[in-house]
Coordinates of C-alpha atoms in Angstrom, one line a residue:
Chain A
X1 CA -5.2 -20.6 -6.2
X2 CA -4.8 -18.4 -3.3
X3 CA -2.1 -16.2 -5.6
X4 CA -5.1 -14.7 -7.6
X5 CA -7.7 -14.5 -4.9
X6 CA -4.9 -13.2 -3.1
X7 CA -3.9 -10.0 -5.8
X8 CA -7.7 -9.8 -6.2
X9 CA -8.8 -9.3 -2.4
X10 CA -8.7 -5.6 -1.6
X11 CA -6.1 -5.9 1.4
X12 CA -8.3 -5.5 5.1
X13 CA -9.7 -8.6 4.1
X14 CA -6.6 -10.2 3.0
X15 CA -6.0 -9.6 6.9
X16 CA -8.9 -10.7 8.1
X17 CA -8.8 -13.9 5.9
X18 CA -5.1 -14.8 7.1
X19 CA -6.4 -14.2 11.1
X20 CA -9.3 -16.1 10.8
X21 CA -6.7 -19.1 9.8
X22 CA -4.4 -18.6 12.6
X23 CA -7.3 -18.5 15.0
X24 CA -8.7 -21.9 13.5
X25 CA -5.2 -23.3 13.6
X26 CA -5.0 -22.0 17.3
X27 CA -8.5 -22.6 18.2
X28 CA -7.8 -27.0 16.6
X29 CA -4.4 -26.8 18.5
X30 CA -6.5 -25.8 21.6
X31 CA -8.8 -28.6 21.4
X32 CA -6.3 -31.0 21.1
X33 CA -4.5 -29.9 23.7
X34 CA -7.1 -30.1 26.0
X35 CA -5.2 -27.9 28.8
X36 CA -6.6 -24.7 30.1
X37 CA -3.5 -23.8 31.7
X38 CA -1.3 -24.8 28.7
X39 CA -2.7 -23.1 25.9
X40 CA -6.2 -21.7 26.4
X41 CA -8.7 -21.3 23.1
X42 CA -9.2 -18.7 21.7
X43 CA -12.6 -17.8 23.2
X44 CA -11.7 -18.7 26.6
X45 CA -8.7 -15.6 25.7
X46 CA -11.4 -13.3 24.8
X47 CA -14.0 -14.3 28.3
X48 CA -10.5 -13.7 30.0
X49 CA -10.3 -10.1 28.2
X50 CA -14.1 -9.1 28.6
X51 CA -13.2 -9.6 32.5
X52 CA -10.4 -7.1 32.4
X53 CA -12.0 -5.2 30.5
X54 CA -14.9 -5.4 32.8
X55 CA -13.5 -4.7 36.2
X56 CA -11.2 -1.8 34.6
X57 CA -8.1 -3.7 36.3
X58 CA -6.7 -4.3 32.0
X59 CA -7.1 0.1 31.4
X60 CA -5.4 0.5 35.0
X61 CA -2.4 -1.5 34.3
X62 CA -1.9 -0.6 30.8
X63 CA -2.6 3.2 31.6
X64 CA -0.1 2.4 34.5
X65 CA 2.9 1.5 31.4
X66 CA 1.6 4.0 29.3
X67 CA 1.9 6.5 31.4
X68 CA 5.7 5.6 32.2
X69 CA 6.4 5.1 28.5
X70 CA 5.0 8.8 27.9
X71 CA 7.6 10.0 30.7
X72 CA 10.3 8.2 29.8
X73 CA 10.2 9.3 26.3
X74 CA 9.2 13.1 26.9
X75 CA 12.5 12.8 29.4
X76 CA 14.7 11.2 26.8
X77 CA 13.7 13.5 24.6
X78 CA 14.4 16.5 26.3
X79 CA 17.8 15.6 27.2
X80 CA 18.7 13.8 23.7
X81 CA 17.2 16.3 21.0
X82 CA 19.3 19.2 22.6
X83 CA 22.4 17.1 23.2
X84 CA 22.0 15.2 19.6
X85 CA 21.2 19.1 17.9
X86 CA 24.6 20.5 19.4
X87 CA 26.9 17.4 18.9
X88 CA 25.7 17.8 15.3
X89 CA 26.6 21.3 15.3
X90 CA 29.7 21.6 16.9
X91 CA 32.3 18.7 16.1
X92 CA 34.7 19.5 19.3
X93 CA 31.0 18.4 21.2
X94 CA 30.6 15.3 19.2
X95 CA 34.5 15.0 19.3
X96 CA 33.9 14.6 23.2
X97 CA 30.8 13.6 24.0
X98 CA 30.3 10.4 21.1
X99 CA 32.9 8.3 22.6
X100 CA 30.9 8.0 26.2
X101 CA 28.0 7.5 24.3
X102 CA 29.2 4.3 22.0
X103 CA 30.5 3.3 25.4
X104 CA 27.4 3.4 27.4
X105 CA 25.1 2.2 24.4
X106 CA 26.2 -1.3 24.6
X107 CA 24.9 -1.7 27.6
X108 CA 21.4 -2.9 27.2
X109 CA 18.7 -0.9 29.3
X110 CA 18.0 -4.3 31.0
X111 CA 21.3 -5.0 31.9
X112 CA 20.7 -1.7 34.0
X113 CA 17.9 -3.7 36.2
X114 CA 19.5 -5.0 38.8
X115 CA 21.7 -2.0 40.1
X116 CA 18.9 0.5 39.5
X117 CA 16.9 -2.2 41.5
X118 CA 19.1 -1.1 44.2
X119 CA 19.7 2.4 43.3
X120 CA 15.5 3.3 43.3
X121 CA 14.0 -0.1 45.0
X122 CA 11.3 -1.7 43.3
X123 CA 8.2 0.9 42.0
X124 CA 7.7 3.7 39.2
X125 CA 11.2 4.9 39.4
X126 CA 13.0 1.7 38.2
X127 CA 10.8 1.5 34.9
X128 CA 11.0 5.4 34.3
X129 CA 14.9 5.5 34.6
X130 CA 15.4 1.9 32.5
X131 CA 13.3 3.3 29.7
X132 CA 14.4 6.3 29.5
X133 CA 18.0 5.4 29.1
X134 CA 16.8 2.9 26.6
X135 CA 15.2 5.4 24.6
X136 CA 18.1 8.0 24.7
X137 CA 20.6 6.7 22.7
X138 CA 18.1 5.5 19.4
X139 CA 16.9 9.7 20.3
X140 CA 20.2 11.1 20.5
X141 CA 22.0 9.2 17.2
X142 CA 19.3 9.6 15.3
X143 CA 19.3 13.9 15.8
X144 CA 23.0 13.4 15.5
X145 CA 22.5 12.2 12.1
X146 CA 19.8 13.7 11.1
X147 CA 21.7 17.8 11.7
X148 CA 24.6 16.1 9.5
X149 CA 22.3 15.5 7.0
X150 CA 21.4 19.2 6.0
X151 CA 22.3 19.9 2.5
X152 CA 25.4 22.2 2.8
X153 CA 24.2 24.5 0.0
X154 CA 20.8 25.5 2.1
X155 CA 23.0 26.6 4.9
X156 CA 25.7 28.7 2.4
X157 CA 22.4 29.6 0.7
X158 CA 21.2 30.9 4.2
X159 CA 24.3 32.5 5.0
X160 CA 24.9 34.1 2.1
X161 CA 21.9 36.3 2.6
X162 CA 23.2 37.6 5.6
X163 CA 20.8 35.3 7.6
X164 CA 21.9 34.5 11.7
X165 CA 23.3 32.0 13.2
X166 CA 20.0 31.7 15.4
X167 CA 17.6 31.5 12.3
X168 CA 19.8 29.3 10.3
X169 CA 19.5 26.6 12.9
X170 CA 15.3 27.4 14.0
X171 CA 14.6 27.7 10.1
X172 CA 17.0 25.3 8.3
X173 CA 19.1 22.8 10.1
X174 CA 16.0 22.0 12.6
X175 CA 13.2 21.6 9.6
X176 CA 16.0 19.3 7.5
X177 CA 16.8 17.6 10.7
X178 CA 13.1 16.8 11.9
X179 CA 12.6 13.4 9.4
X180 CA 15.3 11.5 11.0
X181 CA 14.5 12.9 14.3
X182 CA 11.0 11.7 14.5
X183 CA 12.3 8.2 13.0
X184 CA 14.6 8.4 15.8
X185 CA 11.7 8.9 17.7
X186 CA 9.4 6.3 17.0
X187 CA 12.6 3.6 17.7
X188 CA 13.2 5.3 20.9
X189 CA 9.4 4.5 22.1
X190 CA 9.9 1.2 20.2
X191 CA 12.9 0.3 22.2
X192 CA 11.6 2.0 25.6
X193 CA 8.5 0.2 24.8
X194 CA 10.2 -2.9 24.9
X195 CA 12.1 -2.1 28.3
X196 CA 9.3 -1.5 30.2
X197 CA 8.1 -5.1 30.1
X198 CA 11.0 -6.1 31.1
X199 CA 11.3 -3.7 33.8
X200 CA 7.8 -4.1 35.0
X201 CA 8.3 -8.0 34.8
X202 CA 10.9 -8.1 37.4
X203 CA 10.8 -4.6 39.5
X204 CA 7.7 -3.0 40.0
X205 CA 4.5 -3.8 41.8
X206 CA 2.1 -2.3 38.5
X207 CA 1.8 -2.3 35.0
X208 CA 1.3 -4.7 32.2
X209 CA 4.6 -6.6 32.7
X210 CA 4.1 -7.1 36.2
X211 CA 0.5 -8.2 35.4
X212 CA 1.3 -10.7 32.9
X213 CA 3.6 -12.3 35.0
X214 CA 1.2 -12.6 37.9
X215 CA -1.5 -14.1 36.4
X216 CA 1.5 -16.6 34.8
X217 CA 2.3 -17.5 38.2
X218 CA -1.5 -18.4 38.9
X219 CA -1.5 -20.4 36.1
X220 CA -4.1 -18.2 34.3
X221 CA -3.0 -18.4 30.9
X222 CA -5.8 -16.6 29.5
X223 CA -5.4 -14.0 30.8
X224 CA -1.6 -13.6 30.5
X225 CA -2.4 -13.7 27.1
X226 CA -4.7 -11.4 27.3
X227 CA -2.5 -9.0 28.6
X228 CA 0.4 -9.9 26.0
X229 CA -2.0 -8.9 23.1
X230 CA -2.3 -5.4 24.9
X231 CA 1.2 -5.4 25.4
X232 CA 1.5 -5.6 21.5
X233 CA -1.7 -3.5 20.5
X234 CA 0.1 -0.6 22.7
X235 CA 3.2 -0.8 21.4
X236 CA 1.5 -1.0 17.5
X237 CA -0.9 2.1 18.4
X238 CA 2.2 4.6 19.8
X239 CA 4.3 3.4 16.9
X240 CA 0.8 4.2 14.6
X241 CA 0.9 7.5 16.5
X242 CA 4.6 8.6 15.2
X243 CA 4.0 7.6 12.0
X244 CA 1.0 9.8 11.9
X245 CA 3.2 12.6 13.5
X246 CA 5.3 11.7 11.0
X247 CA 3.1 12.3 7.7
X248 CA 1.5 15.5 9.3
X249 CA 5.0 17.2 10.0
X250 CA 7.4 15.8 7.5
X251 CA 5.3 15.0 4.5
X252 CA 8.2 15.3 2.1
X253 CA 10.2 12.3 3.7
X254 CA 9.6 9.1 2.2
X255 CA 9.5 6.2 5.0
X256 CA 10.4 2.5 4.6
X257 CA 9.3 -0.3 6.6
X258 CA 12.9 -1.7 7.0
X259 CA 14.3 1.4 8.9
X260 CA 12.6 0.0 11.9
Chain B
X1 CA 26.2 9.6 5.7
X2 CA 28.3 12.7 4.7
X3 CA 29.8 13.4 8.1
X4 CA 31.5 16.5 7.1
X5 CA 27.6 18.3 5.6
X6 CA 28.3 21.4 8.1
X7 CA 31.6 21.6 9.2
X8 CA 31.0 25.6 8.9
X9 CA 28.5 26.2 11.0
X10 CA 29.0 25.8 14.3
X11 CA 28.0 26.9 18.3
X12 CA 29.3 30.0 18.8
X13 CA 32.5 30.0 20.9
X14 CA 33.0 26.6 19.3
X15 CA 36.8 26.6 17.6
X16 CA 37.4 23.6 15.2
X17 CA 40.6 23.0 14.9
X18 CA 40.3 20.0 12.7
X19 CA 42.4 17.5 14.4
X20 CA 42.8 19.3 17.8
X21 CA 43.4 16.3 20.1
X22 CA 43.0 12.9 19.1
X23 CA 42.4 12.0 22.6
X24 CA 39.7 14.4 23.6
X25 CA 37.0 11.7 23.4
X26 CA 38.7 9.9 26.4
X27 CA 38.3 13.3 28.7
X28 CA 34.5 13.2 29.5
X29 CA 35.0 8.9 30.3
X30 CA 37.8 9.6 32.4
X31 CA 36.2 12.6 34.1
X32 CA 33.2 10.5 35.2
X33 CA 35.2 7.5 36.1
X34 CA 37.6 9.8 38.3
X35 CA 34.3 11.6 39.4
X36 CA 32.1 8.1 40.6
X37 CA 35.8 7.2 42.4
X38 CA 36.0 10.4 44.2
X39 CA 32.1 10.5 44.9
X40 CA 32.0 6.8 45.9
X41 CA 34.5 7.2 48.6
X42 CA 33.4 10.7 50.1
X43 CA 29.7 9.4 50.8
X44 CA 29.3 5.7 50.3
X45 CA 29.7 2.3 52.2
X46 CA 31.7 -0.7 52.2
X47 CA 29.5 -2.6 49.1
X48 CA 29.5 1.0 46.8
X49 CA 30.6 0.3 44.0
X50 CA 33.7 1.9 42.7
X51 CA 36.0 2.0 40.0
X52 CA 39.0 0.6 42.1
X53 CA 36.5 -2.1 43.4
X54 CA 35.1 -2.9 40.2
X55 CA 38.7 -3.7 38.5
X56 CA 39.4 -5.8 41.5
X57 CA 36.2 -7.7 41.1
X58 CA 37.0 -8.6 37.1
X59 CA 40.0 -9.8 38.3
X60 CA 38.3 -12.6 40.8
X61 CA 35.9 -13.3 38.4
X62 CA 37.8 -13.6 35.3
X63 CA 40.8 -15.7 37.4
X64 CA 38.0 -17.9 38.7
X65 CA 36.4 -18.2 35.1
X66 CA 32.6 -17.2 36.4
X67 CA 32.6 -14.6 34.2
X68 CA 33.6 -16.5 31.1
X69 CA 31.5 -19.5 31.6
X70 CA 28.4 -17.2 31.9
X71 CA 29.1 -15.4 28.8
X72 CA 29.5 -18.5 26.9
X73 CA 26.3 -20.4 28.0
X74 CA 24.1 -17.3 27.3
X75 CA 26.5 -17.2 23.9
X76 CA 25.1 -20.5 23.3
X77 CA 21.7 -19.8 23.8
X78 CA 22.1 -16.9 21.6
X79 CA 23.2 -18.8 18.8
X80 CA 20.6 -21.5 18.8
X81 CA 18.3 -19.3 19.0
X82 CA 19.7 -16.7 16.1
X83 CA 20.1 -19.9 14.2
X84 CA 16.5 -20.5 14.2
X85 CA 15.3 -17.2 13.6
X86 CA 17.6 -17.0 10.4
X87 CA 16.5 -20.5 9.4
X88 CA 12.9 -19.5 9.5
X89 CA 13.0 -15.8 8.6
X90 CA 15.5 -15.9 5.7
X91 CA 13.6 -18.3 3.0
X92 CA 10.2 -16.7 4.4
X93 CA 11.7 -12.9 3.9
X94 CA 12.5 -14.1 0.3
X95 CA 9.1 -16.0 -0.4
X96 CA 7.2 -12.6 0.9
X97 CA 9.4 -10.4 -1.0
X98 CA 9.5 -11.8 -4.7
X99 CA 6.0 -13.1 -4.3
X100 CA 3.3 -10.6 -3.9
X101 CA 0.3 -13.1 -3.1
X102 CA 2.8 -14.8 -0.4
X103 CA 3.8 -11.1 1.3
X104 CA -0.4 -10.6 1.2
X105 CA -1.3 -13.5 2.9
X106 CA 1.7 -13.6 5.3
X107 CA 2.1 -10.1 6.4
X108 CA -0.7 -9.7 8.5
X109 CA 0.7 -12.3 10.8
X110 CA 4.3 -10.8 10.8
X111 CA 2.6 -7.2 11.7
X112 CA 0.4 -8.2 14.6
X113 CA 2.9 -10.2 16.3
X114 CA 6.2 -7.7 15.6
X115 CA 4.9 -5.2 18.1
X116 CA 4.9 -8.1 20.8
X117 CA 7.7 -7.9 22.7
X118 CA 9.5 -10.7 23.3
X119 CA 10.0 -10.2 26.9
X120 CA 6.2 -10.1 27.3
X121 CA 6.5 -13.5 25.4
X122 CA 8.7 -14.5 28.3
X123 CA 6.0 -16.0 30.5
X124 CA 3.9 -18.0 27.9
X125 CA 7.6 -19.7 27.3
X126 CA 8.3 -20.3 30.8
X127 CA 4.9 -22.2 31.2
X128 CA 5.7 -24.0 27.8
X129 CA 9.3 -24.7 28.1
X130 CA 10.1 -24.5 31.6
X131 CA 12.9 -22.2 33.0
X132 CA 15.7 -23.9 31.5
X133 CA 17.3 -23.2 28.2
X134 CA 14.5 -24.0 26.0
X135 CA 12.3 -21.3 27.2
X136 CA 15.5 -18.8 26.8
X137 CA 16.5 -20.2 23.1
X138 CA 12.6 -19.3 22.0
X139 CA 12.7 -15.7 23.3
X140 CA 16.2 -15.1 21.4
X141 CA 14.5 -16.8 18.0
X142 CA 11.5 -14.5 18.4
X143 CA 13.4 -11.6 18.9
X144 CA 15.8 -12.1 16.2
X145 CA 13.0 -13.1 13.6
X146 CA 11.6 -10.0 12.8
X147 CA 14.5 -7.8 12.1
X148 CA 15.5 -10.6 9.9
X149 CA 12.4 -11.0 7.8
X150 CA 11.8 -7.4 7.6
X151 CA 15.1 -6.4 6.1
X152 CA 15.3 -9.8 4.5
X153 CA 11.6 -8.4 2.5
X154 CA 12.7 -5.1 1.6
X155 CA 15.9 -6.5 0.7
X156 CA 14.1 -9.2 -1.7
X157 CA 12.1 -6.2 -2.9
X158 CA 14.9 -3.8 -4.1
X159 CA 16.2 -6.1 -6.9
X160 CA 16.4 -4.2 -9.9
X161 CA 13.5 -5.2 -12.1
X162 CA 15.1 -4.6 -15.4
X163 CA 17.3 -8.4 -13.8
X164 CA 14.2 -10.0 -13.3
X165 CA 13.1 -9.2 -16.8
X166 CA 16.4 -10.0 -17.6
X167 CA 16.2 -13.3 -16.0
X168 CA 12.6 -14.3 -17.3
X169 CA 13.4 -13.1 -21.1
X170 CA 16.3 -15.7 -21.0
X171 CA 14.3 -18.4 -19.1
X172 CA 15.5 -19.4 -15.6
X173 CA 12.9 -21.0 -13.8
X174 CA 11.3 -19.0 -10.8
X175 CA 13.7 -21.0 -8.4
X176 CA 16.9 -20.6 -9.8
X177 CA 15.8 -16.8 -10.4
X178 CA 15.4 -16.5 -6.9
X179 CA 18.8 -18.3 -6.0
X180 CA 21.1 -16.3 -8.7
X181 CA 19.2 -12.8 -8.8
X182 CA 17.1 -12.3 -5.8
X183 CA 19.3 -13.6 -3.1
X184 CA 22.7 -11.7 -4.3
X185 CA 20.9 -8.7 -4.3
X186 CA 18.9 -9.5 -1.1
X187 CA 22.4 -10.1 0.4
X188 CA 23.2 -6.8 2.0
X189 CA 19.8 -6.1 3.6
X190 CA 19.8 -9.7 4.7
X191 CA 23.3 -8.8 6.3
X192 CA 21.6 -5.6 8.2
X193 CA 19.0 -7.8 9.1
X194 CA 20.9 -10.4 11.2
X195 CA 23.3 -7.6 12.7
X196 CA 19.8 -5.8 14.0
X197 CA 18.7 -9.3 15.6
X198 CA 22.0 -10.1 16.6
X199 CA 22.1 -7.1 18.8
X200 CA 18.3 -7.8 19.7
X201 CA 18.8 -11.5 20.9
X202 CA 21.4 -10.5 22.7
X203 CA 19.8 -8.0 24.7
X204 CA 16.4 -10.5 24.6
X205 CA 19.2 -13.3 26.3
X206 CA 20.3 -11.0 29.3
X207 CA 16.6 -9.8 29.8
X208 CA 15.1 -13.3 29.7
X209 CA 18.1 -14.6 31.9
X210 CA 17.4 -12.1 34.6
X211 CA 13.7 -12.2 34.6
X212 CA 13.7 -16.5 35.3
X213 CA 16.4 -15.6 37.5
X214 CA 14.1 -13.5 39.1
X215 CA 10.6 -15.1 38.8
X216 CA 11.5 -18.8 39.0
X217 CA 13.0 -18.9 42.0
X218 CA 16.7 -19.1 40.9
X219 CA 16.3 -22.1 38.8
X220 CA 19.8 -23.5 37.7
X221 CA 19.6 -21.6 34.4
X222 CA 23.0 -19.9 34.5
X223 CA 24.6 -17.5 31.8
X224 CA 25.3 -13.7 32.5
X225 CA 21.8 -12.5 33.1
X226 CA 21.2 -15.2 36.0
X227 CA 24.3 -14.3 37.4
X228 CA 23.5 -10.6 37.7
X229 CA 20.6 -11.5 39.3
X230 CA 22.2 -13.9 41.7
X231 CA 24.8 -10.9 42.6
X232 CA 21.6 -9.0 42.8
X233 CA 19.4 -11.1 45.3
X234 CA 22.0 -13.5 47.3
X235 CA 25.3 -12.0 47.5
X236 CA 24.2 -8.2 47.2
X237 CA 28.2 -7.7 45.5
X238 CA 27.0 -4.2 43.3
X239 CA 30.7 -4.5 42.3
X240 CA 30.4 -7.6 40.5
X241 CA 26.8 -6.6 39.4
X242 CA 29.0 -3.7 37.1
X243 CA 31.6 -6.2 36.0
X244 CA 28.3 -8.1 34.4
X245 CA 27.0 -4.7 32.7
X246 CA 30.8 -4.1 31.1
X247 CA 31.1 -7.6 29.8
X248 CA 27.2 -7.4 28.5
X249 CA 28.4 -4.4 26.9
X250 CA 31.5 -5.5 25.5
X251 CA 29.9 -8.8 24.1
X252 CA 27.2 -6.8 22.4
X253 CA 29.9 -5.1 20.5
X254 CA 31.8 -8.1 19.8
X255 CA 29.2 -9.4 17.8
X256 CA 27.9 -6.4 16.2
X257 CA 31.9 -6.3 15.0
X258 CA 31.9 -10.1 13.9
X259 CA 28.9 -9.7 11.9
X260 CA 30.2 -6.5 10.5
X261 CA 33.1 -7.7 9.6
X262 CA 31.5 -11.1 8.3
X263 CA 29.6 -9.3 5.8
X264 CA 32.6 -7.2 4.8
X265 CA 34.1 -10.4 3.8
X266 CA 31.1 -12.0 2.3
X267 CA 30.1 -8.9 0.1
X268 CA 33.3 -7.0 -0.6
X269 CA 31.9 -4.7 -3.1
X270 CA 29.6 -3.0 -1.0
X271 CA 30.6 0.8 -0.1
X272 CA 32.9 1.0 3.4

């Protein structure tokens, strides 16, 4: 039965019809529960988010996270895209450089937090340099491969017409290169995205990871949850942002949902 | 991924003799290990970590077997929970991809909570499970499900249609279908999928570690994240601290190589 409504329904309320079941679900669970502190209802998760909203403390923190995210990945990027653009280029680069980088890229961002905890103590360094490195590597492969990618023939087609060095790479290898790299892109916020929770949850005094895990230690589950569906509506509305980038710059490239 | 696409053009100044010197990748590792040595010991303390100091703190904790039996409880924990992840997302990734109304209906639930991170999923688990290994097994399932069902959907999806018709025209019931023509050619994605989580739940492991390590007072959670942190917040030993990042490193390539090589055994006629 729900295979024809289903394939009949146009697809926001197909959404709307499958959230309105998990919410029941939760909302019954709730009841039965019977423990605030355990698993909250759903209404007593959306009182909890009217506060924040309210008293402005849910746009500081998240604005706080935001804000680090946007700096870690404007850094990342203006470190990796260069890098990543010449090691495509030049193989003696890539020859010498790749190496550190499969050495380094192993090493989760996180496992970073307890030496940079000493190297910058606990505040908006720790999160900025933790994300940043996270980001880098998803930024830097993904230019890598995306300057390898070039069809040869454009280039000999360039350079047979007498066209520069300098041009060839602004008006050929960059254009053919920008699909990947803006995929590369939206897994570096992804990833960086992801570090900063972490980062926030165990070294700094602000931001959405530090705030969900204060209000866990008061026992406030509503508003921990609260704050974890910002946590995801962020992370879904940058990623949204890309993608739009995406479509508005690189038309032509045809996107799946598995390159993620 | 044609490696070789533009082996002409290159940086000015940039000569290519093909196979120069194999070694050259080792320079710029070598230069910044010889570098942090030389740097360490011109302008920092007793605990600054060091190359030199770093070896000799492997050494203790690898003779004292620390270092192994952290690896292998947060090993544990990452299997249990990559176990249920795959359990969960593999037969659901194939549901959602050969059926259309099942992908509808589910889907929206998948996409809301895939942007979630797991750490942020950290504290609700904590206050449901506890700080032991219960709470850590459910962060590693949650972040190894969705790069599992994801790939394991598009995966279901790419089967060539003119098999299914194939399939129907002689017959087969919609379950063997799925078992004989679906999941063969699901297979490979499925194989991507894992390695993606692998290398997430990993990652998800050390975070989760350090984070109870951190907010839970110590708790007697052990593996390699809670030992960082110990190293980190009682014994202040920076050295020890890098010997964790190395092996953290190493492990993570360990099992992206197993599962590599796992599926190069289970599906031998894919390309490389």
């Amino acid at each position: 039965m729900t295979a024809k409504a289903g394939a009949r329904l146009p697809t926001p309320l197909v959404y709307l019809r499958t959230m309105a079941v998990f919410i029941v679900v939760w909302a019954l669970v709730a009841r039965w529960t019977g423990n605030v502190a355990l698993l909250p209802s759903p209404l007593a998760v959306i009182d909890a988010l009217v506060d924040l909203v309210r008293d402005m403390e849910l746009f500081v923190h998240a604005g706080i996270s935001f804000g680090r995210m946007l700096i870690s990945v404007t850094l990342a990027s203006a470190l990796a895209i260069p890098l990543g653009l010449l090691m495509g280029l030049s193989r003696t680069l890539d020859a010498v450089v790749d190496p550190t980088i499969e050495v380094l890229r192993p090493i989760s961002g996180i496992a970073w937090i307890p030496l940079a905890l000493f190297i910058f103590g606990i505040g908006n360094a720790l999160p900025v340099f933790i994300m940043t490195y996270t980001a880098f590597f998803p930024i830097v492969l993904g230019t890598v491969a995306g300057v390898r990618s070039v069809d040869r023939r454009l280039i000999d087609a360039a350079r047979t017409m007498g066209v520069s060095y300098r041009t060839i790479i602004t008006r050929v290898v960059v254009p053919a290169a920008l699909p990947s790299l803006l995929v590369a892109l939206r897994l570096g916020l992804a990833s960086s995205w992801t570090a900063v929770v972490a980062a926030e949850l165990i070294g700094a005094p602000s931001g959405l990871g530090y705030a969900v895990e204060w209000y866990r230690e008061l026992l406030m589950t509503p508003q921990v949850m609260s704050f974890i569906a910002v946590i995801g509506l962020l992370g879904y509305v940058s990623d949204r942002a890309v993608r739009a980038l995406a479509t508005r710059f690189t038309p032509w490239a045809v996107e799946t949902r598995a390159d993620a | 991924m044609s490696a070789t696409a533009i082996r002409d053009l290159r940086v000015p100044g940039d000569r290519t003799p093909g196979h120069a010197w194999p070694w050259r990748g080792l320079l710029l590792p070598l230069a910044l290990v010889v570098l942090w040595q030389v740097w360490g010991m011109v302008s920092g303390n007793v605990r600054t970590p060091l190359p030199t100091r770093v070896l000799a703190a492997a050494g203790a904790l690898i003779a004292s077997g620390d270092l192994f039996s952290g690896i292998t409880q947060s090993l544990g924990r990452v299997f249990a929970g990559f176990a249920v992840a795959s359990l969960i997302a593999i037969p659901l990734g194939l549901a959602m991809g050969a059926s259309r109304a099942v992908e509808r209906n589910v889907d929206p639930l998948v996409e809301s909570f895939r942007p979630i991170a797991a750490i942020a999923i950290l504290p609700l688990a904590i206050l449901w499970l506890g700080t032991g290994t219960a709470a850590a097994v459910m962060i590693v399932a949650y972040a190894a499900f969705f790069p599992i069902v994801i790939n394991t959907i598009a995966g279901a999806k790419r089967v060539d249609p003119t098999l299914l018709r194939a399939a129907a025209t002689m017959g087969l019931g919609k379950l063997k279908t799925l078992r004989t023509v679906v999941v063969p050619a699901a297979l490979p994605a499925i194989g991507v999928g894992l390695r993606i989580g692998m290398g997430v739940a990993w990652t998800a492991i050390v975070a989760a570690e350090l984070a109870v390590g951190a907010k839970a007072g110590g708790g007697a959670t052990g593996g390699i994240g809670q030992m960082m942190f110990v190293y980190y917040a009682y014994s202040i030993e920076l050295n020890r601290i890098v010997v964790c990042m190395i092996a953290v490193g190493l492990v993570a390539l360990a099992l992206d190589r197993l599962i590599r090589l796992g599926m190069r055994l289970l599906m031998p006629w894919l390309p490389r």
